[in-house]
């Protein structure tokens, strides 16, 4: 809503320049020489600072603020001074939720029907942000806000994630942020993150042994930025988007945080659900008559789990709980910094407890290395292996995820989890809103239905800004969300967001005036042939059924048909159609129809190149290949990494160890396979080569390794098994060193640079 006292015409952005029209004198000393003073651009008077905090993979029932078992005093503190929304919704997956939130449009409307890694060429699914749907940060920046983002950015098309960009969808490229400190992708190692400052790669200032953790690091950067912003531009409001990688896998935090929860989950996930449900009613975040939904057969009962595995399962949950409380603690540091600056009262804070429901991507047993699940090789981690690692969970050597049962418990009282957009377990996330200067109520609950697309119009209305009609010379489509400002000071205000579709991995639903019609097509942890869409079973839930516990499809088929038609109308309107349940095929860019940065079967890399994602490097998995390098060895001898891809979770590296050429294949950190030369590489310029002869016969097979120096064979070895789909979700390929966590145990994460030159 535009501010009537504002002299700027803000519906066209950038705001057009106004040329001076008046007397032009010859001499500046002439008494009639008058020009209006230059006025720095500022938003309308009264526009607040804005802080959006978006956690990752945190279900409705995780936080103590909403009855959960994990202590989150910052969330409770902000709720006590503001509002708790208990019918706030996301899209059931990270990239879609984030793009929808940052634009105020539905996720298919901004072409983010899934994560970027499975983009297709279809409208609604290609991961390319349309130019007629400008992101909120750009709109705010062009209206005079300072803008910054910290943490996760998972909205960049995968073929644009290399250090060469293009940077159109990076936060500081075309995303509207003036400053960015974080990572590009779905997840990151909290101890060895692949950090960017703007578009420049950065290395962590400390090691894990020195106490490094990314959440603490990004919080330090956020506090430094906001202090500088207020020191230099005290009259200019800021927009900060604070998006920790937590609590997405890998679940990583120091032992002191994990041990705070020791023994607190021994009762198992079924009992935990009941305990949470009771607390939720005590806090009135669910109605007194709400029903606890049943656990589905696909989710194992706690009692059915092997006794030998239960200590591991309990530890997984202890790690997650410590990780999440640790995150809330650092968010508290940021809130304290705002209070110290005297701006907390006039900062509109959204603390969104999850971009979807809790993640059920950790398999029924959980895992020490999440990459085993992403490669479809969970059998690698036997119960005996997991038990041998129990004290390592959460630490720098781990890349762990918890079991499906815990995810389900942390979505209490609802059905299902992340990815399952058909039911509230996947899409309903507790949200806290705090703005003392704009919200009179303290510690109240709001139960109006809202969705993540409502945040952008809310901020524009709070700032007195119109929804722009033209941004950067492009006519804009209408924002699809509904402002929440009407509900801030009126607990009984009637819902204004009355219609909302949901779809993720063909799990679909429609909400209309309290009614929901839903159908689940797939679950995250089951890879099996999926039925035709026409065979999906639709369910119907009434306005008085808070948890979607009583299916009325048989009692009211007419209402169900009405809502099914409504879903199809919305699906066509927002590019949801055609439905696409190709799980494996969409990872193949040729089949999906998205661009590939690297084509063909060869690639030349040069010294100093690094931070190359797997989409930026030729694919050598499941096939024979060779790696050749020209190196200059100093008189002191060869040591260090020539080239490496991946990290301690899996990958390969060609390096010099004790002067000799050596190759290591790291299979999920479970097994290491080596080939080593018999004698050192002499000083001077040499060609070194590793040749891998793949066994063939399908995916994940082994192969023979041969090492050469100047064409002469100097060593050989054998790799018994390989990773078929991905080495890592966040580790990269680097020439002349191994950045991030080390692939080989022969060297550490620092000081592993090649001693000579890699040409």
XYZ file of C-alpha atoms in Angstrom:
759
model
C 0.000 0.000 0.000
C 1.522 3.305 -1.084
C 2.140 6.071 1.427
C 0.028 9.108 0.323
C 2.544 11.582 1.766
C 5.416 10.082 -0.232
C 6.559 12.358 -3.067
C 8.118 9.531 -5.090
C 6.221 7.599 -7.742
C 7.356 4.110 -6.769
C 5.327 1.867 -9.055
C 8.094 2.099 -11.679
C 11.530 0.878 -10.513
C 14.180 2.163 -10.593
C 12.346 5.370 -9.743
C 12.723 7.528 -12.889
C 15.029 10.541 -12.643
C 13.393 13.940 -12.653
C 15.194 16.510 -14.734
C 15.490 20.040 -13.384
C 13.276 22.512 -15.197
C 13.822 26.185 -14.345
C 16.109 29.131 -14.795
C 19.652 28.258 -15.787
C 22.027 31.087 -14.926
C 25.397 31.819 -16.489
C 27.221 32.486 -13.222
C 26.836 30.228 -10.180
C 27.236 33.355 -8.026
C 24.079 34.866 -9.522
C 21.483 35.297 -6.711
C 18.906 33.553 -8.933
C 21.014 30.392 -9.149
C 18.913 27.792 -7.371
C 18.841 24.010 -7.681
C 17.000 21.563 -5.446
C 19.314 19.705 -3.045
C 20.281 16.118 -3.767
C 18.300 13.804 -1.522
C 19.477 10.212 -1.003
C 16.761 7.702 -1.835
C 14.922 6.424 1.207
C 11.710 4.399 1.665
C 8.576 6.235 2.859
C 8.702 7.612 6.383
C 7.914 4.926 8.970
C 9.169 1.986 6.887
C 10.587 -0.566 9.355
C 13.750 -2.600 9.235
C 12.979 -6.162 8.166
C 14.631 -9.405 9.268
C 13.502 -12.733 7.815
C 14.922 -15.785 9.599
C 14.216 -18.999 7.705
C 15.300 -22.302 9.250
C 15.775 -25.432 7.168
C 14.014 -28.807 7.559
C 12.410 -27.968 10.909
C 8.939 -29.438 11.406
C 5.978 -27.830 13.171
C 6.607 -29.796 16.376
C 10.375 -29.379 16.788
C 10.566 -26.052 18.639
C 9.679 -25.522 22.287
C 7.748 -22.456 21.102
C 5.238 -24.847 19.491
C 5.326 -27.650 22.056
C 8.416 -29.408 20.769
C 11.218 -31.090 22.719
C 14.004 -28.774 21.553
C 14.715 -25.688 23.621
C 14.578 -22.542 21.476
C 14.582 -19.573 23.866
C 15.011 -16.988 21.105
C 11.884 -18.198 19.325
C 10.032 -18.150 22.663
C 11.356 -14.662 23.470
C 10.212 -13.200 20.148
C 6.852 -14.957 20.441
C 6.354 -13.509 23.918
C 6.861 -10.044 22.462
C 4.848 -10.714 19.329
C 2.694 -13.338 17.631
C 2.709 -17.047 16.883
C 1.047 -18.135 13.623
C -0.092 -21.747 13.828
C -1.574 -22.029 10.305
C 1.371 -20.798 8.265
C 2.422 -22.902 5.285
C 5.354 -23.620 3.005
C 5.727 -25.669 -0.196
C 7.211 -28.891 1.325
C 10.684 -28.377 -0.193
C 13.498 -25.843 0.153
C 14.191 -24.184 -3.240
C 10.461 -23.780 -4.003
C 9.696 -22.287 -0.562
C 12.568 -19.826 -0.831
C 11.793 -18.640 -4.338
C 8.109 -18.291 -3.450
C 8.934 -16.323 -0.296
C 11.347 -13.978 -2.051
C 8.905 -13.165 -4.854
C 5.424 -13.378 -3.329
C 4.414 -15.842 -6.053
C 3.613 -19.553 -6.050
C 6.601 -21.797 -6.611
C 5.532 -23.078 -10.036
C 4.708 -19.519 -11.031
C 8.402 -18.701 -10.532
C 9.479 -21.969 -12.235
C 10.656 -23.686 -9.046
C 8.473 -26.784 -8.972
C 11.357 -28.756 -7.408
C 14.940 -28.224 -6.326
C 17.343 -26.807 -8.918
C 19.125 -30.150 -9.334
C 16.032 -31.737 -10.945
C 14.974 -28.799 -13.130
C 13.420 -29.654 -16.485
C 12.692 -27.553 -19.559
C 8.995 -27.317 -18.685
C 7.489 -24.015 -17.529
C 6.994 -24.253 -13.795
C 10.012 -26.517 -13.360
C 12.992 -24.934 -15.155
C 14.418 -23.058 -12.082
C 14.766 -19.820 -14.085
C 13.233 -16.808 -12.332
C 10.931 -14.973 -14.766
C 11.863 -11.342 -15.349
C 8.252 -10.274 -14.759
C 8.401 -11.521 -11.169
C 11.092 -9.381 -9.562
C 12.315 -10.571 -6.153
C 11.368 -8.598 -3.065
C 14.990 -7.643 -2.192
C 15.347 -5.952 -5.584
C 12.113 -4.041 -5.048
C 13.213 -2.934 -1.580
C 16.712 -1.971 -2.740
C 15.276 0.174 -5.543
C 13.079 1.871 -2.947
C 16.011 2.806 -0.708
C 16.558 -0.192 1.596
C 19.973 -1.653 2.435
C 19.790 -5.369 1.635
C 21.803 -8.402 2.748
C 21.570 -12.191 2.781
C 23.405 -14.672 4.986
C 23.471 -18.455 4.721
C 21.743 -20.684 2.224
C 20.938 -19.797 -1.371
C 19.353 -22.704 -3.237
C 17.768 -20.789 -6.082
C 20.616 -20.728 -8.633
C 20.174 -22.941 -11.740
C 22.788 -25.697 -11.492
C 24.397 -24.792 -14.815
C 25.094 -21.304 -13.384
C 26.769 -22.365 -10.111
C 30.376 -22.220 -11.320
C 32.693 -19.312 -10.450
C 31.981 -17.932 -13.941
C 28.270 -17.491 -13.280
C 26.363 -15.914 -14.939
C 25.249 -14.404 -11.659
C 21.733 -13.313 -12.632
C 20.135 -15.466 -9.916
C 22.887 -15.205 -7.323
C 21.951 -13.016 -4.344
C 24.249 -10.124 -5.310
C 23.887 -10.690 -9.056
C 20.226 -10.331 -9.879
C 18.743 -11.294 -6.516
C 18.580 -7.746 -5.194
C 21.012 -8.165 -2.287
C 23.861 -5.701 -1.876
C 25.799 -8.124 0.328
C 25.850 -11.931 0.522
C 27.797 -14.275 2.759
C 26.787 -17.901 2.446
C 26.702 -20.983 0.264
C 25.104 -21.860 -3.063
C 23.188 -25.139 -2.939
C 20.881 -27.272 -0.851
C 23.149 -28.051 2.092
C 26.643 -27.517 3.393
C 29.133 -29.059 5.759
C 29.011 -26.861 8.850
C 32.713 -27.467 9.514
C 33.965 -27.218 5.910
C 31.477 -24.972 4.077
C 31.922 -23.756 0.513
C 31.426 -20.060 1.288
C 30.973 -17.113 -1.053
C 31.189 -13.445 -0.160
C 29.206 -11.918 -2.984
C 30.447 -14.054 -5.875
C 33.982 -14.510 -4.506
C 34.913 -17.873 -2.931
C 36.100 -17.629 0.681
C 37.756 -20.111 2.997
C 36.753 -20.388 6.696
C 38.991 -18.382 8.990
C 39.334 -21.248 11.498
C 39.450 -25.028 11.521
C 36.927 -27.312 13.244
C 39.597 -28.051 15.823
C 39.812 -24.307 16.515
C 36.053 -24.195 17.040
C 34.802 -23.242 13.575
C 31.105 -23.694 12.803
C 29.323 -22.043 9.880
C 26.246 -20.922 11.831
C 28.452 -18.978 14.235
C 30.485 -17.573 11.334
C 27.470 -16.325 9.356
C 26.016 -14.794 12.518
C 29.258 -12.906 13.133
C 29.106 -11.571 9.577
C 25.444 -10.581 9.950
C 26.103 -8.691 13.182
C 29.093 -6.921 11.630
C 27.031 -5.942 8.578
C 24.063 -4.537 10.514
C 26.316 -2.603 12.888
C 28.089 -1.003 9.954
C 24.810 -0.289 8.212
C 23.414 1.552 11.228
C 26.713 3.317 11.920
C 26.854 4.761 8.418
C 23.187 4.976 7.385
C 21.184 5.248 10.590
C 18.214 6.790 8.752
C 18.063 4.005 6.153
C 16.155 0.809 6.985
C 17.635 -2.593 6.211
C 16.246 -5.818 4.831
C 18.182 -8.846 6.070
C 17.496 -12.438 5.030
C 19.120 -14.819 7.514
C 18.955 -18.429 6.283
C 21.117 -20.910 8.230
C 21.942 -24.283 6.725
C 20.512 -25.659 9.974
C 18.795 -27.886 10.627
C 19.217 -29.515 7.206
C 21.508 -32.520 7.074
C 24.349 -32.903 7.774
C 23.413 -32.465 11.433
C 26.651 -31.134 12.895
C 27.383 -29.412 16.192
C 29.898 -29.717 19.011
C 29.576 -32.405 21.666
C 28.619 -29.955 24.430
C 25.365 -29.129 22.611
C 24.620 -32.757 21.777
C 25.139 -33.903 25.350
C 22.517 -31.432 26.611
C 19.951 -33.914 25.234
C 21.605 -37.125 26.375
C 18.930 -39.640 27.336
C 16.012 -37.345 26.510
C 14.838 -39.418 23.535
C 15.243 -42.924 24.909
C 11.453 -43.331 24.838
C 11.452 -43.416 21.023
C 9.525 -41.509 18.410
C 6.023 -42.898 19.022
C 6.055 -41.890 22.688
C 7.665 -38.564 21.738
C 4.710 -37.792 19.463
C 2.306 -38.271 22.338
C 4.354 -36.046 24.641
C 4.569 -33.289 22.043
C 0.837 -33.520 21.320
C 0.018 -32.948 24.989
C 2.335 -29.922 25.209
C 0.870 -28.434 22.030
C -2.558 -28.449 23.623
C -1.190 -26.903 26.812
C 0.314 -24.064 24.758
C -2.871 -23.774 22.662
C -0.911 -23.934 19.421
C -3.442 -26.587 18.406
C -7.098 -26.666 19.517
C -8.202 -28.709 22.499
C -10.286 -30.943 20.214
C -7.472 -31.644 17.724
C -6.813 -35.321 17.040
C -3.403 -36.971 16.796
C -3.118 -38.578 13.366
C -2.054 -42.201 13.060
C 1.420 -43.280 12.064
C 1.353 -44.797 8.579
C 2.632 -48.303 7.930
C 5.488 -46.940 5.788
C 6.927 -45.346 8.941
C 8.296 -48.045 11.273
C 7.120 -48.249 14.863
C 9.775 -47.589 17.491
C 9.174 -51.008 19.034
C 9.826 -52.673 15.680
C 13.369 -51.293 15.490
C 16.203 -53.674 16.490
C 17.367 -53.142 20.063
C 20.980 -53.060 18.881
C 20.174 -50.075 16.656
C 18.266 -48.007 19.223
C 21.344 -46.371 20.811
C 22.276 -45.058 17.359
C 18.740 -43.863 16.670
C 18.655 -42.017 19.994
C 22.031 -40.416 19.309
C 20.803 -39.202 15.912
C 17.995 -37.295 17.584
C 20.256 -35.918 20.313
C 22.533 -34.526 17.619
C 19.644 -32.906 15.754
C 18.276 -31.351 18.934
C 21.657 -29.908 19.895
C 22.140 -28.606 16.347
C 18.787 -26.806 16.367
C 19.199 -25.275 19.830
C 22.691 -24.116 18.854
C 21.158 -22.354 15.826
C 18.525 -20.619 17.930
C 21.273 -19.491 20.312
C 23.159 -17.711 17.534
C 19.946 -16.167 16.232
C 19.611 -14.832 19.771
C 22.997 -13.146 19.349
C 21.700 -11.393 16.228
C 18.528 -10.272 18.014
C 20.663 -8.987 20.910
C 22.740 -6.982 18.431
C 19.580 -5.323 17.097
C 18.538 -4.501 20.644
C 21.973 -3.038 21.413
C 21.655 -0.833 18.323
C 18.264 0.387 19.543
C 16.432 -0.831 16.435
C 14.717 -4.023 17.651
C 11.442 -2.219 18.387
C 11.201 -1.021 14.802
C 12.314 -4.216 13.088
C 9.667 -6.465 11.562
C 10.997 -9.976 12.263
C 9.705 -13.160 10.690
C 11.138 -16.221 12.426
C 9.959 -19.094 10.224
C 10.631 -22.437 11.888
C 11.312 -24.453 8.762
C 11.067 -24.170 4.987
C 9.097 -27.444 4.988
C 8.316 -30.267 7.369
C 11.073 -32.250 9.064
C 13.150 -34.264 6.623
C 12.393 -37.952 6.132
C 15.304 -38.279 3.709
C 17.479 -40.073 6.257
C 16.052 -43.582 5.655
C 14.316 -45.709 8.346
C 17.678 -46.229 10.122
C 19.271 -42.834 9.661
C 22.823 -42.604 8.361
C 26.353 -41.536 9.286
C 26.968 -40.290 5.736
C 23.892 -38.884 4.017
C 25.515 -39.446 0.607
C 24.844 -43.192 0.912
C 21.132 -42.410 0.773
C 21.518 -39.930 -2.097
C 23.356 -42.613 -4.066
C 20.818 -45.329 -3.245
C 23.440 -47.388 -1.378
C 22.219 -47.336 2.226
C 23.212 -50.997 2.685
C 26.817 -49.795 2.906
C 26.133 -48.582 6.445
C 25.401 -51.700 8.472
C 24.173 -51.471 12.085
C 27.660 -52.589 13.125
C 29.220 -49.746 11.137
C 26.821 -47.199 12.620
C 27.537 -48.428 16.153
C 31.270 -48.073 15.528
C 30.689 -44.386 14.722
C 28.316 -43.493 17.566
C 30.766 -41.090 19.224
C 31.531 -39.405 15.879
C 27.950 -38.374 15.045
C 27.674 -34.602 14.743
C 31.427 -34.100 14.468
C 33.737 -33.085 11.592
C 34.077 -36.677 10.360
C 30.313 -37.181 10.114
C 27.713 -36.185 7.537
C 24.762 -37.623 9.421
C 20.973 -37.591 9.166
C 18.336 -38.972 11.516
C 15.778 -41.710 10.904
C 12.345 -41.268 9.330
C 10.556 -41.880 12.631
C 12.095 -38.791 14.231
C 11.066 -36.637 11.262
C 7.492 -37.849 11.617
C 7.495 -37.097 15.350
C 8.722 -33.558 14.715
C 5.735 -32.969 12.414
C 3.242 -33.822 15.214
C 0.224 -33.834 15.136
C 0.104 -34.082 11.369
C 0.523 -36.802 8.773
C 3.751 -37.171 6.787
C 6.851 -34.998 6.427
C 8.978 -32.896 4.067
C 8.307 -33.539 0.343
C 4.730 -34.625 1.057
C 2.896 -31.431 0.136
C -0.488 -33.130 0.279
C -0.624 -33.100 4.093
C 0.153 -30.508 6.763
C 3.146 -32.463 8.046
C 5.006 -31.415 4.919
C 3.812 -27.824 4.694
C 2.700 -26.401 8.053
C 5.514 -24.551 9.842
C 5.292 -22.631 13.077
C 6.062 -18.942 12.511
C 6.795 -16.097 14.912
C 6.258 -12.430 13.969
C 7.774 -9.688 16.130
C 7.400 -5.928 15.509
C 6.696 -3.903 18.687
C 6.199 -0.638 16.772
C 3.614 -2.228 14.493
C 2.007 -4.988 16.575
C 0.253 -4.060 19.800
C -0.391 -7.616 20.954
C 2.187 -9.545 22.956
C 2.340 -13.310 23.278
C -0.806 -13.975 21.261
C -1.627 -16.679 18.730
C -2.928 -16.024 15.243
C -4.809 -18.779 13.440
C -5.547 -17.158 10.097
C -4.508 -19.347 7.147
C -1.353 -18.041 5.502
C 1.351 -19.146 3.107
C 4.963 -18.203 2.477
C 3.901 -16.157 -0.583
C 2.188 -13.770 1.849
C 5.443 -12.435 3.297
C 6.400 -10.180 0.372
C 3.080 -8.286 0.225
C 3.126 -7.997 4.030
C 6.519 -6.302 3.986
C 5.510 -3.960 1.179
C 2.385 -2.896 3.067
C 4.303 -2.449 6.329
C 6.828 -0.264 4.490
C 4.139 1.820 2.760
C 5.341 0.647 -0.650
C 3.195 -0.206 -3.675
C 3.537 -3.444 -5.580
C 5.533 -2.220 -8.603
C 4.109 -2.378 -12.094
C 7.495 -2.125 -13.855
C 10.895 -3.266 -12.537
C 14.056 -2.814 -14.604
C 11.932 -1.988 -17.667
C 9.879 -5.205 -17.428
C 6.127 -5.177 -16.835
C 5.456 -7.122 -13.633
C 2.847 -9.773 -13.000
C 0.708 -9.424 -9.905
C 1.958 -10.698 -6.561
C -0.031 -13.833 -5.740
C 0.190 -13.671 -1.946
C -2.023 -11.828 0.526
C -0.687 -9.320 3.074
C -0.865 -10.494 6.688
C -0.934 -6.990 8.174
C -4.719 -7.181 8.682
C -4.187 -9.957 11.230
C -1.426 -8.280 13.245
C -3.750 -6.426 15.575
C -6.964 -8.389 15.105
C -6.980 -11.964 16.349
C -10.536 -12.490 15.113
C -10.081 -11.050 11.624
C -11.564 -13.247 8.926
C -9.130 -15.152 6.704
C -8.090 -13.331 3.551
C -6.004 -16.145 2.075
C -8.860 -18.483 1.199
C -7.457 -20.530 -1.697
C -4.084 -22.280 -1.983
C -2.850 -25.230 -4.010
C 0.030 -27.517 -2.968
C 2.196 -29.811 -5.108
C 5.567 -31.467 -4.620
C 6.785 -34.669 -6.277
C 3.166 -35.091 -7.427
C 1.879 -35.112 -3.848
C -0.932 -32.622 -4.293
C -3.545 -30.756 -2.356
C -5.963 -27.850 -2.460
C -7.163 -25.648 0.385
C -10.355 -23.617 0.032
C -12.141 -21.875 2.892
C -11.118 -24.489 5.456
C -11.663 -27.564 3.286
C -8.744 -29.595 1.934
C -8.624 -32.255 -0.750
C -5.313 -34.103 -0.947
C -3.596 -37.083 -2.526
C -0.216 -38.585 -1.694
C 1.636 -39.976 -4.704
C 5.045 -40.821 -3.201
C 7.112 -40.806 -0.010
C 10.716 -39.552 0.284
C 12.453 -42.726 1.406
C 10.742 -45.302 -0.831
C 12.133 -45.690 -4.353
C 9.605 -47.876 -6.134
C 7.476 -47.767 -9.298
C 4.771 -45.142 -8.876
C 1.123 -45.627 -9.869
C -0.599 -43.710 -12.679
C -1.956 -40.377 -11.457
C -5.532 -41.486 -12.042
C -5.034 -44.250 -9.482
C -4.000 -41.864 -6.708
C -6.366 -41.968 -3.766
C -7.861 -38.559 -2.934
C -8.844 -37.661 0.631
C -11.178 -34.949 1.912
C -10.932 -33.084 5.225
C -13.407 -30.608 6.689
C -12.884 -27.127 8.205
C -13.287 -28.469 11.746
C -10.521 -31.085 11.294
C -7.341 -29.292 12.400
C -4.983 -32.206 11.765
C -6.527 -33.858 8.682
C -7.406 -36.917 10.744
C -10.932 -37.793 9.467
C -11.201 -38.573 5.760
C -14.661 -37.535 4.476
C -14.152 -38.605 0.842
C -16.806 -41.357 0.988
C -19.290 -39.249 2.977
C -19.045 -36.197 0.731
C -17.939 -37.148 -2.802
C -19.548 -34.025 -4.281
C -17.343 -31.724 -2.219
C -14.294 -33.792 -3.103
C -15.032 -33.500 -6.826
C -15.517 -29.753 -6.459
C -12.098 -29.377 -4.853
C -10.417 -31.708 -7.348
C -11.664 -29.487 -10.169
C -10.421 -26.458 -8.279
C -6.977 -28.040 -7.971
C -6.843 -28.568 -11.744
C -7.831 -24.962 -12.376
C -5.093 -23.683 -10.077
C -2.596 -26.187 -11.467
C -3.142 -24.959 -15.019
C -3.058 -21.311 -13.899
C 0.325 -21.659 -12.165
C 2.186 -24.119 -14.486
C 1.887 -27.193 -12.249
C 0.774 -29.214 -15.277
C 2.201 -31.487 -16.674
C 2.749 -33.491 -13.479
C 6.198 -35.066 -13.476
C 7.055 -38.002 -11.192
C 10.251 -39.069 -12.984
C 12.578 -39.321 -9.999
C 15.737 -40.745 -11.574
C 15.367 -39.311 -15.057
C 15.185 -35.713 -13.853
C 18.737 -35.955 -12.484
C 19.917 -36.565 -16.078
C 20.121 -33.160 -17.826
C 19.755 -34.696 -21.287
C 16.463 -36.341 -20.351
C 15.277 -33.360 -18.296
C 16.123 -30.850 -21.006
C 18.136 -28.402 -18.902
C 21.475 -26.952 -20.037
C 24.777 -28.552 -19.100
C 27.777 -26.377 -18.397
C 30.193 -29.120 -19.478
C 29.433 -31.313 -22.497
C 31.404 -34.034 -24.199
C 33.886 -36.419 -22.640
C 36.881 -34.190 -21.931
C 37.710 -31.009 -20.031
C 40.810 -28.890 -19.515
C 41.356 -27.308 -16.099
C 44.118 -24.917 -15.086
C 46.107 -24.155 -11.960
C 44.153 -22.182 -9.385
C 40.728 -23.273 -10.614
C 38.508 -24.390 -7.773
C 35.127 -24.365 -6.096
C 33.822 -26.355 -9.083
C 30.537 -28.118 -8.311
C 29.783 -31.518 -9.804
C 27.719 -29.745 -12.457
C 30.858 -27.798 -13.408
C 33.084 -30.830 -14.048
C 32.915 -33.583 -16.670
C 31.162 -36.643 -15.231
C 33.563 -39.563 -14.712
C 31.216 -41.849 -12.766
C 30.386 -45.365 -13.989
C 32.815 -45.214 -16.905
C 36.472 -45.565 -17.813
C 38.429 -42.315 -17.665
C 41.863 -40.783 -17.269
C 43.264 -37.673 -15.602
C 46.440 -36.115 -16.993
C 48.420 -33.190 -15.579
C 51.632 -31.342 -16.354
C 53.447 -30.600 -13.104
C 56.620 -28.769 -12.188
C 58.283 -30.454 -9.212
C 60.691 -28.350 -7.088
C 64.098 -29.560 -5.963
C 62.650 -30.125 -2.489
C 60.363 -32.824 -3.935
C 56.714 -33.353 -4.745
C 53.987 -33.212 -2.142
C 50.365 -32.140 -1.991
C 47.293 -32.305 -4.163
C 47.356 -32.094 -7.942
C 43.564 -32.351 -8.328
C 40.768 -33.518 -6.025
C 37.001 -33.880 -6.274
C 34.722 -34.415 -3.277
C 35.630 -34.634 0.399
C 35.611 -36.974 3.355
C 32.072 -38.113 2.418
C 33.364 -39.489 -0.881
C 35.461 -38.566 -3.900
C 38.854 -39.063 -5.505
C 42.213 -37.330 -5.466
C 45.474 -37.452 -7.421
C 48.370 -36.204 -5.281
C 51.984 -36.639 -4.248
C 52.681 -38.347 -0.932
C 56.240 -38.714 0.377
C 57.400 -37.664 -3.079
C 55.467 -40.384 -4.914
C 52.471 -40.066 -7.224
C 49.395 -41.461 -5.472
C 45.688 -41.888 -6.150
C 42.935 -42.369 -3.554
C 39.306 -43.301 -4.171
C 37.184 -42.538 -1.100
C 34.017 -44.654 -1.029
C 31.626 -42.795 1.332
C 34.387 -42.562 3.934
C 33.753 -46.263 4.598
C 36.476 -47.715 2.348
C 39.602 -46.184 0.804
C 41.279 -47.606 -2.312
C 44.796 -46.572 -3.323
C 47.316 -46.763 -6.125
C 50.882 -45.547 -5.485
C 54.039 -45.167 -7.560
C 57.093 -47.191 -6.614
C 59.501 -44.242 -6.691
C 59.348 -40.437 -6.232
C 58.601 -38.005 -9.053
C 61.938 -36.372 -10.008
C 62.405 -32.606 -9.898
C 61.483 -30.733 -13.063
C 58.589 -30.708 -15.524
C 56.677 -33.975 -15.941
C 53.432 -35.388 -17.241
C 51.559 -37.474 -14.683
C 48.489 -39.540 -15.472
C 45.911 -41.730 -13.749
C 43.938 -44.161 -15.899
C 40.809 -45.857 -14.543
C 39.496 -48.909 -16.421
C 35.875 -49.422 -15.369
C 34.659 -53.004 -14.933
C 31.312 -52.255 -16.582
C 28.126 -54.243 -16.093
C 26.043 -51.488 -14.487
C 26.355 -48.720 -11.942
C 28.711 -48.507 -8.950
C 31.129 -51.162 -10.203
C 34.864 -51.147 -9.568
C 37.862 -50.777 -11.803
C 41.608 -51.014 -12.272
C 43.832 -47.988 -11.665
C 47.186 -47.349 -13.343
C 49.574 -44.450 -12.660
C 52.024 -43.048 -15.232
C 54.854 -40.522 -15.208
C 55.972 -39.304 -18.650
C 54.108 -42.218 -20.239
C 55.826 -44.914 -18.173
C 53.701 -46.993 -15.823
C 54.833 -46.444 -12.237
C 52.073 -47.965 -10.110
C 48.700 -49.653 -10.068
C 45.797 -50.503 -7.781
C 42.213 -51.619 -7.621
C 38.956 -49.853 -6.709
C 36.368 -52.480 -5.709
C 33.245 -50.300 -5.720
C 32.362 -46.701 -6.706
C 29.743 -44.056 -5.968
C 27.272 -44.036 -8.871
C 25.322 -40.763 -8.569
C 27.192 -38.104 -6.593
C 30.352 -37.677 -4.568
C 28.942 -34.883 -2.452
C 26.162 -32.340 -2.215
C 28.500 -29.471 -1.337
C 32.174 -30.426 -1.745
C 33.894 -29.269 -4.923
C 36.682 -29.983 -7.399
C 39.933 -28.034 -6.989
C 43.208 -27.915 -8.925
C 46.441 -27.668 -6.951
C 44.823 -28.255 -3.557
C 41.907 -29.991 -1.828
C 39.520 -27.355 -0.437
C 36.887 -28.250 2.139
C 37.250 -31.583 3.915
C 40.056 -33.851 2.654
C 39.351 -36.777 0.325
C 42.384 -38.785 1.478
C 43.520 -39.514 5.046
C 47.083 -38.915 3.815
C 46.672 -35.160 4.178
C 44.610 -32.709 6.202
C 42.142 -29.968 5.273
C 44.850 -27.278 5.337
C 48.376 -27.094 3.983
C 47.687 -29.671 1.272
C 48.634 -27.421 -1.697
C 50.947 -28.947 -4.300
C 54.556 -28.056 -3.522
C 55.344 -27.115 -7.110
C 53.215 -25.936 -10.026
C 50.244 -27.626 -11.672
C 50.181 -26.300 -15.207
